[in-house]
CSV table of C-alpha atoms in Angstrom, one decimal:
chain,number,residue,atom,x,y,z
A,128,UNK,CA,0.0,0.0,0.1
A,129,UNK,CA,2.7,2.6,0.9
A,130,UNK,CA,4.6,1.7,-2.4
A,131,UNK,CA,1.3,2.3,-4.5
A,132,UNK,CA,0.7,5.7,-2.8
A,133,UNK,CA,4.3,6.7,-3.4
A,134,UNK,CA,4.1,5.7,-7.2
A,135,UNK,CA,0.8,7.8,-7.4
A,136,UNK,CA,2.4,10.8,-5.7
A,137,UNK,CA,5.5,10.6,-7.9
A,138,UNK,CA,3.5,10.3,-11.0
A,139,UNK,CA,1.3,13.3,-10.0
A,140,UNK,CA,4.4,15.3,-9.3
A,141,UNK,CA,5.9,14.5,-12.7
A,142,UNK,CA,2.7,15.5,-14.5
A,143,UNK,CA,2.5,18.9,-12.7
A,144,UNK,CA,6.2,19.4,-13.6
A,145,UNK,CA,5.5,18.6,-17.2
A,146,UNK,CA,2.6,21.0,-17.3
A,147,UNK,CA,4.7,23.7,-15.7
A,148,UNK,CA,7.4,23.2,-18.2
A,149,UNK,CA,5.0,23.0,-21.2
A,150,UNK,CA,2.8,26.1,-20.2
A,151,UNK,CA,4.6,28.9,-22.0
A,152,UNK,CA,4.6,26.7,-25.3
A,153,UNK,CA,1.0,25.9,-25.0
A,154,UNK,CA,0.1,29.5,-24.2
A,155,UNK,CA,2.2,30.7,-27.1
A,156,UNK,CA,0.5,28.1,-29.5
A,157,UNK,CA,-3.0,28.8,-28.4
A,158,UNK,CA,-3.0,32.5,-27.8
A,159,UNK,CA,-0.3,34.2,-30.0
A,160,UNK,CA,-1.9,37.2,-31.7
A,161,UNK,CA,-0.2,36.6,-35.1
A,162,UNK,CA,-2.7,38.7,-37.0
A,163,UNK,CA,-3.7,42.3,-36.5
A,164,UNK,CA,-5.7,42.7,-33.3
A,165,UNK,CA,-9.2,44.1,-33.3
A,166,UNK,CA,-9.4,47.7,-32.5
A,167,UNK,CA,-11.3,48.5,-29.2
A,168,UNK,CA,-13.8,51.5,-29.6
A,169,UNK,CA,-12.7,54.4,-27.5
A,170,UNK,CA,-15.9,56.3,-27.4
A,171,UNK,CA,-16.1,60.1,-27.6
A,172,UNK,CA,-13.2,62.4,-26.7
A,173,UNK,CA,-13.6,64.0,-23.3
A,174,UNK,CA,-14.8,67.5,-23.4
A,175,UNK,CA,-11.4,69.0,-22.4
A,176,UNK,CA,-9.7,66.8,-25.2
A,177,UNK,CA,-12.2,67.8,-27.9
A,178,UNK,CA,-11.8,71.5,-26.9
A,179,UNK,CA,-8.0,71.4,-27.2
A,180,UNK,CA,-8.1,69.5,-30.5
A,181,UNK,CA,-10.5,72.1,-31.8
A,182,UNK,CA,-8.4,75.0,-30.5
A,183,UNK,CA,-5.2,73.7,-32.1
A,184,UNK,CA,-7.0,73.0,-35.5
A,185,UNK,CA,-8.2,76.6,-35.6
A,186,UNK,CA,-5.1,78.2,-34.5
A,187,UNK,CA,-2.3,76.1,-36.1
A,188,UNK,CA,-2.8,77.3,-39.6
A,189,UNK,CA,-2.0,80.9,-38.4
A,190,UNK,CA,1.4,79.9,-36.8
A,191,UNK,CA,4.5,80.0,-38.9
A,192,UNK,CA,8.1,79.1,-38.8
A,193,UNK,CA,10.6,82.0,-39.0
A,194,UNK,CA,14.3,81.8,-40.0
A,195,UNK,CA,16.8,84.2,-41.0
A,196,UNK,CA,20.4,84.1,-42.1
A,197,UNK,CA,22.5,85.8,-39.4
A,198,UNK,CA,24.9,88.2,-40.8
A,199,UNK,CA,28.6,87.8,-39.9
A,200,UNK,CA,29.7,89.9,-37.1
A,201,UNK,CA,26.2,90.9,-35.9
A,202,UNK,CA,25.6,90.6,-32.2
A,203,UNK,CA,22.2,90.4,-30.7
A,204,UNK,CA,20.7,89.5,-27.2
A,205,UNK,CA,18.9,86.2,-26.8
A,206,UNK,CA,16.5,86.2,-23.9
A,207,UNK,CA,16.1,82.5,-24.1
A,208,UNK,CA,19.6,82.0,-22.8
A,209,UNK,CA,20.3,85.3,-21.4
A,210,UNK,CA,23.5,85.6,-23.4
A,211,UNK,CA,24.7,87.7,-26.4
A,212,UNK,CA,24.5,86.0,-29.6
A,213,UNK,CA,27.3,86.2,-32.2
A,214,UNK,CA,26.3,86.5,-35.9
A,215,UNK,CA,26.7,83.7,-38.3
A,216,UNK,CA,24.5,80.7,-39.0
A,217,UNK,CA,20.7,80.5,-38.9
A,218,UNK,CA,18.4,82.3,-36.5
A,219,UNK,CA,15.0,80.5,-36.0
A,220,UNK,CA,11.7,81.1,-34.1
A,221,UNK,CA,8.1,81.2,-34.4
A,222,UNK,CA,5.5,83.8,-35.5
A,223,UNK,CA,1.9,84.2,-36.3
A,224,UNK,CA,-0.2,85.8,-39.0
A,225,UNK,CA,-1.6,89.1,-37.9
A,226,UNK,CA,-3.9,90.2,-40.8
A,227,UNK,CA,-5.2,89.3,-44.2
A,228,UNK,CA,-2.4,91.6,-45.8
A,229,UNK,CA,0.3,88.9,-44.8
A,230,UNK,CA,1.9,90.8,-41.8
A,231,UNK,CA,3.7,88.2,-39.4
A,232,UNK,CA,4.4,89.1,-35.8
A,233,UNK,CA,7.4,87.5,-34.2
A,234,UNK,CA,10.1,88.5,-31.6
A,235,UNK,CA,12.7,91.2,-32.5
A,236,UNK,CA,15.5,88.8,-31.3
A,237,UNK,CA,14.4,86.2,-33.7
A,238,UNK,CA,15.3,88.4,-36.7
A,239,UNK,CA,17.7,90.9,-35.1
A,240,UNK,CA,21.0,91.1,-37.2
A,241,UNK,CA,19.7,88.6,-39.7
A,242,UNK,CA,19.1,89.0,-43.3
A,243,UNK,CA,17.3,86.9,-46.1
A,244,UNK,CA,14.3,86.3,-43.9
A,245,UNK,CA,12.1,83.2,-44.8
A,246,UNK,CA,8.8,82.1,-43.3
A,247,UNK,CA,7.4,78.6,-43.6
A,248,UNK,CA,3.7,78.4,-43.5
A,249,UNK,CA,1.6,75.5,-42.0
A,250,UNK,CA,1.1,74.2,-45.6
A,251,UNK,CA,4.9,73.8,-45.9
A,252,UNK,CA,5.2,76.5,-48.5
A,253,UNK,CA,8.4,78.8,-47.8
A,254,UNK,CA,7.8,82.4,-48.5
A,255,UNK,CA,10.4,85.2,-48.5
A,256,UNK,CA,9.5,88.0,-46.1
A,257,UNK,CA,10.7,91.6,-45.6
A,258,UNK,CA,11.1,93.6,-42.3
A,259,UNK,CA,8.2,96.0,-41.9
A,260,UNK,CA,9.2,97.4,-38.4
A,261,UNK,CA,10.9,96.5,-35.0
A,262,UNK,CA,10.6,97.7,-31.6
A,263,UNK,CA,13.4,96.3,-29.6
A,264,UNK,CA,11.9,97.9,-26.3
A,265,UNK,CA,9.2,95.3,-26.5
A,266,UNK,CA,11.1,92.6,-28.4
A,267,UNK,CA,8.5,92.7,-31.2
A,268,UNK,CA,9.0,92.7,-34.9
A,269,UNK,CA,6.6,92.7,-37.8
A,270,UNK,CA,7.4,91.0,-41.2
A,271,UNK,CA,5.6,91.3,-44.5
A,272,UNK,CA,5.1,88.0,-46.5
A,273,UNK,CA,5.9,87.9,-50.3
A,274,UNK,CA,3.5,86.4,-52.7
A,275,UNK,CA,1.8,83.4,-51.3
A,276,UNK,CA,-0.3,80.6,-53.0
A,277,UNK,CA,-3.0,80.9,-50.4
A,278,UNK,CA,-3.1,83.5,-47.7
A,279,UNK,CA,-3.1,82.0,-44.3
A,280,UNK,CA,-5.8,83.1,-41.8
A,281,UNK,CA,-5.0,85.8,-39.1
A,282,UNK,CA,-5.1,84.7,-35.5
A,283,UNK,CA,-7.9,85.5,-33.3
A,284,UNK,CA,-7.0,88.4,-30.8
A,285,UNK,CA,-7.9,88.4,-27.1
A,286,UNK,CA,-7.1,90.6,-24.2
A,287,UNK,CA,-4.6,90.4,-21.4
A,288,UNK,CA,-6.4,92.9,-19.3
A,289,UNK,CA,-8.6,90.4,-17.5
A,290,UNK,CA,-6.3,87.4,-17.2
A,291,UNK,CA,-6.5,85.5,-13.9
A,292,UNK,CA,-3.7,83.4,-12.4
A,293,UNK,CA,-4.8,79.6,-13.0
A,294,UNK,CA,-6.4,80.2,-16.4
A,295,UNK,CA,-5.5,77.5,-19.0
A,296,UNK,CA,-2.8,78.5,-21.6
A,297,UNK,CA,-1.8,76.9,-24.9
A,298,UNK,CA,1.4,77.6,-26.7
A,299,UNK,CA,2.0,76.8,-30.3
A,300,UNK,CA,5.5,77.1,-32.0
A,301,UNK,CA,8.4,75.4,-33.3
A,302,UNK,CA,10.6,74.3,-30.4
A,303,UNK,CA,14.0,72.9,-31.6
A,304,UNK,CA,12.7,73.3,-35.2
A,305,UNK,CA,9.8,70.8,-34.6
A,306,UNK,CA,6.9,72.4,-36.5
A,307,UNK,CA,3.6,73.2,-34.8
A,308,UNK,CA,4.2,71.9,-31.4
A,309,UNK,CA,1.4,72.4,-28.8
A,310,UNK,CA,2.0,72.6,-25.0
A,311,UNK,CA,-0.5,73.4,-22.4
A,312,UNK,CA,-0.4,75.0,-18.9
A,313,UNK,CA,-1.9,77.8,-16.8
A,314,UNK,CA,-1.2,81.5,-16.2
A,315,UNK,CA,1.3,81.1,-13.5
A,316,UNK,CA,1.7,84.7,-12.6
A,317,UNK,CA,1.0,88.2,-13.9
A,318,UNK,CA,2.8,91.6,-14.0
A,319,UNK,CA,6.3,90.1,-14.2
A,320,UNK,CA,9.1,92.3,-15.4
A,321,UNK,CA,11.5,91.2,-18.2
A,322,UNK,CA,14.7,92.9,-19.4
A,323,UNK,CA,14.9,93.6,-23.1
A,324,UNK,CA,17.9,94.2,-25.3
A,325,UNK,CA,17.6,98.0,-24.9
A,326,UNK,CA,18.6,97.8,-21.2
A,327,UNK,CA,14.9,98.4,-20.3
A,328,UNK,CA,12.3,96.4,-18.4
A,329,UNK,CA,9.1,95.2,-20.0
A,330,UNK,CA,6.4,95.4,-17.4
A,331,UNK,CA,3.2,93.4,-17.2
A,332,UNK,CA,4.6,90.2,-18.6
A,333,UNK,CA,2.7,86.9,-18.4
A,334,UNK,CA,4.4,83.9,-16.7
A,335,UNK,CA,3.2,80.6,-17.8
A,336,UNK,CA,4.2,76.9,-17.1
A,337,UNK,CA,3.2,75.8,-20.6
A,338,UNK,CA,6.4,74.4,-21.9
A,339,UNK,CA,8.4,77.0,-23.9
A,340,UNK,CA,11.7,76.0,-25.4
A,341,UNK,CA,14.2,77.5,-27.9
A,342,UNK,CA,12.2,78.1,-31.1
A,343,UNK,CA,9.1,79.0,-29.4
A,344,UNK,CA,10.0,82.6,-29.4
A,345,UNK,CA,7.6,84.8,-31.3
A,346,UNK,CA,4.9,82.1,-31.2
A,347,UNK,CA,1.4,82.8,-29.7
A,348,UNK,CA,0.2,82.0,-26.2
A,349,UNK,CA,-3.5,81.4,-26.4
A,350,UNK,CA,-6.5,81.2,-23.9
A,351,UNK,CA,-9.0,78.5,-23.7
A,352,UNK,CA,-11.1,80.3,-26.5
A,353,UNK,CA,-8.1,80.1,-28.9
A,354,UNK,CA,-7.5,83.8,-28.7
A,355,UNK,CA,-4.0,85.4,-28.5
A,356,UNK,CA,-3.2,86.6,-25.1
A,357,UNK,CA,0.5,86.9,-25.4
A,358,UNK,CA,3.7,86.5,-27.5
A,359,UNK,CA,6.1,84.0,-26.2
A,360,UNK,CA,9.4,85.6,-25.6
A,361,UNK,CA,11.6,84.0,-23.1
A,362,UNK,CA,12.3,81.1,-20.6
A,363,UNK,CA,14.0,81.1,-17.2
A,364,UNK,CA,16.2,78.0,-17.2
A,365,UNK,CA,19.8,77.2,-16.1
A,366,UNK,CA,19.8,74.4,-18.7
A,367,UNK,CA,18.3,76.3,-21.7
A,368,UNK,CA,15.3,74.0,-21.8
A,369,UNK,CA,11.8,74.4,-20.4
A,370,UNK,CA,11.8,74.6,-16.5
A,371,UNK,CA,8.1,75.4,-16.2
A,372,UNK,CA,8.7,79.2,-16.2
A,373,UNK,CA,8.0,81.0,-19.5
A,374,UNK,CA,7.2,84.5,-20.4
A,375,UNK,CA,5.0,86.2,-22.8
A,376,UNK,CA,4.4,89.8,-23.9
A,377,UNK,CA,0.8,90.7,-23.1
A,378,UNK,CA,-1.4,91.0,-26.1
A,379,UNK,CA,-2.7,94.4,-25.1
A,380,UNK,CA,0.8,95.8,-25.6
A,381,UNK,CA,1.2,93.8,-28.8
A,382,UNK,CA,-2.2,95.3,-30.1
A,383,UNK,CA,-0.9,98.7,-29.3
A,384,UNK,CA,2.6,98.3,-30.8
A,385,UNK,CA,2.1,96.2,-34.0
A,386,UNK,CA,-0.3,98.8,-35.9
A,387,UNK,CA,2.4,101.4,-35.4
A,388,UNK,CA,5.1,99.0,-36.8
A,389,UNK,CA,3.0,98.3,-39.7
A,390,UNK,CA,2.2,102.0,-40.5
A,391,UNK,CA,5.6,103.6,-39.8
A,392,UNK,CA,8.0,100.9,-39.0
A,393,UNK,CA,8.6,102.2,-35.5
A,394,UNK,CA,6.7,102.8,-32.2
A,395,UNK,CA,6.5,106.3,-30.7
A,396,UNK,CA,8.3,106.4,-27.4
A,397,UNK,CA,6.4,108.7,-25.0
A,398,UNK,CA,8.6,110.6,-22.7
A,399,UNK,CA,8.8,113.8,-20.7
A,400,UNK,CA,12.5,114.5,-21.0
A,401,UNK,CA,14.1,113.7,-17.7
A,402,UNK,CA,17.3,112.1,-16.5
A,403,UNK,CA,16.5,110.0,-13.4
A,404,UNK,CA,18.9,108.9,-10.7
A,405,UNK,CA,19.5,105.0,-10.4
A,406,UNK,CA,17.3,102.9,-8.2
A,407,UNK,CA,20.5,102.1,-6.1
A,408,UNK,CA,21.2,105.8,-5.5
A,409,UNK,CA,17.5,106.5,-4.6
A,410,UNK,CA,17.5,103.5,-2.1
A,411,UNK,CA,20.8,104.9,-0.5
A,412,UNK,CA,18.9,108.1,0.0
A,413,UNK,CA,16.0,106.3,1.6
A,414,UNK,CA,13.7,107.6,-1.2
A,415,UNK,CA,10.9,105.5,-2.6
A,416,UNK,CA,10.4,107.2,-5.8
A,417,UNK,CA,12.0,108.5,-8.9
A,418,UNK,CA,14.6,111.2,-8.2
A,419,UNK,CA,14.7,113.8,-11.0
A,420,UNK,CA,18.4,114.5,-11.7
A,421,UNK,CA,18.2,116.8,-14.7
A,422,UNK,CA,15.5,118.1,-16.9
A,423,UNK,CA,16.2,118.4,-20.7
A,424,UNK,CA,15.8,121.9,-22.0
A,425,UNK,CA,12.6,122.4,-24.1
A,426,UNK,CA,11.2,119.0,-23.0
A,427,UNK,CA,7.7,118.4,-21.7
A,428,UNK,CA,9.2,118.3,-18.2
A,429,UNK,CA,10.9,121.7,-18.7
A,430,UNK,CA,7.7,123.2,-20.0
A,431,UNK,CA,5.7,121.7,-17.0
A,432,UNK,CA,8.2,123.2,-14.5
A,433,UNK,CA,9.9,120.0,-13.2
A,434,UNK,CA,13.1,120.6,-11.3
A,435,UNK,CA,16.2,118.6,-11.2
A,436,UNK,CA,19.0,118.5,-8.6
A,437,UNK,CA,20.7,121.9,-8.0
A,438,UNK,CA,24.0,121.8,-9.8
A,439,UNK,CA,25.5,124.3,-7.5
A,440,UNK,CA,24.2,123.2,-4.1
A,441,UNK,CA,23.5,119.6,-4.9
A,442,UNK,CA,20.2,119.9,-3.3
A,443,UNK,CA,17.4,117.5,-4.3
A,444,UNK,CA,14.8,118.8,-6.9
A,445,UNK,CA,11.5,117.0,-7.5
A,446,UNK,CA,10.9,113.4,-6.6
A,447,UNK,CA,8.2,111.7,-8.7
A,448,UNK,CA,5.9,109.7,-6.5
A,449,UNK,CA,3.0,108.8,-8.6
A,450,UNK,CA,1.3,109.1,-12.0
A,451,UNK,CA,-2.5,109.8,-12.3
A,452,UNK,CA,-2.9,108.7,-8.7
A,453,UNK,CA,-0.9,105.5,-9.0
A,454,UNK,CA,2.4,105.3,-7.1
A,455,UNK,CA,5.7,104.8,-9.2
A,456,UNK,CA,8.8,103.6,-7.4
A,457,UNK,CA,11.3,103.4,-10.3
A,458,UNK,CA,11.9,104.5,-13.8
A,459,UNK,CA,10.3,101.4,-15.3
A,460,UNK,CA,7.1,102.3,-13.5
A,461,UNK,CA,7.1,105.7,-14.9
A,462,UNK,CA,7.9,104.5,-18.4
A,463,UNK,CA,5.0,101.9,-18.3
A,464,UNK,CA,2.5,104.6,-17.2
A,465,UNK,CA,3.6,107.0,-19.9
A,466,UNK,CA,3.4,104.3,-22.6
A,467,UNK,CA,-0.1,103.3,-21.4
A,468,UNK,CA,-1.1,107.1,-21.7
A,469,UNK,CA,0.6,107.6,-25.1
A,470,UNK,CA,2.1,110.6,-26.9
A,471,UNK,CA,0.1,113.9,-26.6
A,472,UNK,CA,-2.1,112.8,-23.5
A,473,UNK,CA,-1.5,114.8,-20.5
A,474,UNK,CA,-0.8,112.9,-17.3
A,475,UNK,CA,-0.8,114.1,-13.7
A,476,UNK,CA,2.6,113.6,-11.7
A,477,UNK,CA,2.4,113.4,-8.0
A,478,UNK,CA,5.6,115.1,-7.0
A,479,UNK,CA,7.4,115.7,-3.7
A,480,UNK,CA,9.0,119.2,-3.9
A,481,UNK,CA,10.8,120.8,-0.8
A,482,UNK,CA,9.0,118.4,1.4
A,483,UNK,CA,5.6,119.3,0.0
A,484,UNK,CA,3.2,117.2,-2.2
A,485,UNK,CA,2.5,119.0,-5.5
A,486,UNK,CA,0.7,117.9,-8.7
A,487,UNK,CA,2.4,118.7,-12.1
A,488,UNK,CA,0.6,118.1,-15.3
A,489,UNK,CA,2.8,117.2,-18.2
A,490,UNK,CA,2.2,116.1,-21.8
A,491,UNK,CA,4.5,113.2,-23.0
A,492,UNK,CA,6.1,113.7,-26.4
A,493,UNK,CA,7.8,111.2,-28.7
A,494,UNK,CA,11.2,111.3,-27.2
A,495,UNK,CA,12.9,108.5,-29.3
A,496,UNK,CA,14.7,105.5,-27.8
A,497,UNK,CA,16.6,105.7,-24.5
A,498,UNK,CA,15.0,109.0,-23.1
A,499,UNK,CA,12.3,109.5,-20.7
């Protein structure tokens, strides 16, 4: 009896071992998918997916790839890396169609110092373009397309004045030369400041975490309605690739600057004609405002009676503390306020003079670049 039980147990064990060894072969023989698999129906796209797809399909035909042959010896400032760029080679970036006349908006640093500008449309057609105007103060440039087979559609325009932190954002561009790449994110912050090639600060800049990489410069930043809310201009990244912090010029600024570039090739630069002390100098004096060092003869500031530092005694003159009731603490604040007002429209300056608060009305004029 024990021998019989042992034989049964050994036989069972051998059968189990055989099944274990043979299992992969049997499974492969019976269940291998050696023909195309049947497609599983996915159902409808989610509402968010469908909205994003529709947004891209509407906006992508308006986005273009801009490239220019950099002139030898030309030096420009690249906000994507924070470094000066030596001429030679090819400069590339993104842009978008502004109007039915074939004007293209891009960043100034994309084409600065470059010649032989070419634009590749969403259809793949490569079209030569001429420079219609630039404004380095805002890092904006307008190109004019040559003859095209079919005019691409202008992009829809929104507003940046009512943006909220947390709104969805969509960036379309050509990062690393990869055509029509879509990235998504949110408005991360508003009213950022960004240095430009002219040594100025651009105020009111939009910060987003939508991935922006080299090559996205000049491309559109869109809201969830597919409207332009900004022009992608720079990233903050030690590595040079997206680190979740990108910046865009607000569309309200673009919508003010671009028509001037189309009409005259330049943007009027509202100023009052003062030379201001540096922020460091004002801080050392414990002054939270703009110290007027000198007033240019014949300027709007001179006509309004603003006073600079007394050259003989060194006594302080006027300190500008506000514009139209809003405080200003540095020259960039004054510049932004004057540009928002425009040339020929009077502003009220709140000024501290001899320890007294006075109001001075001044009418900004077109002072040209580099003067305020």
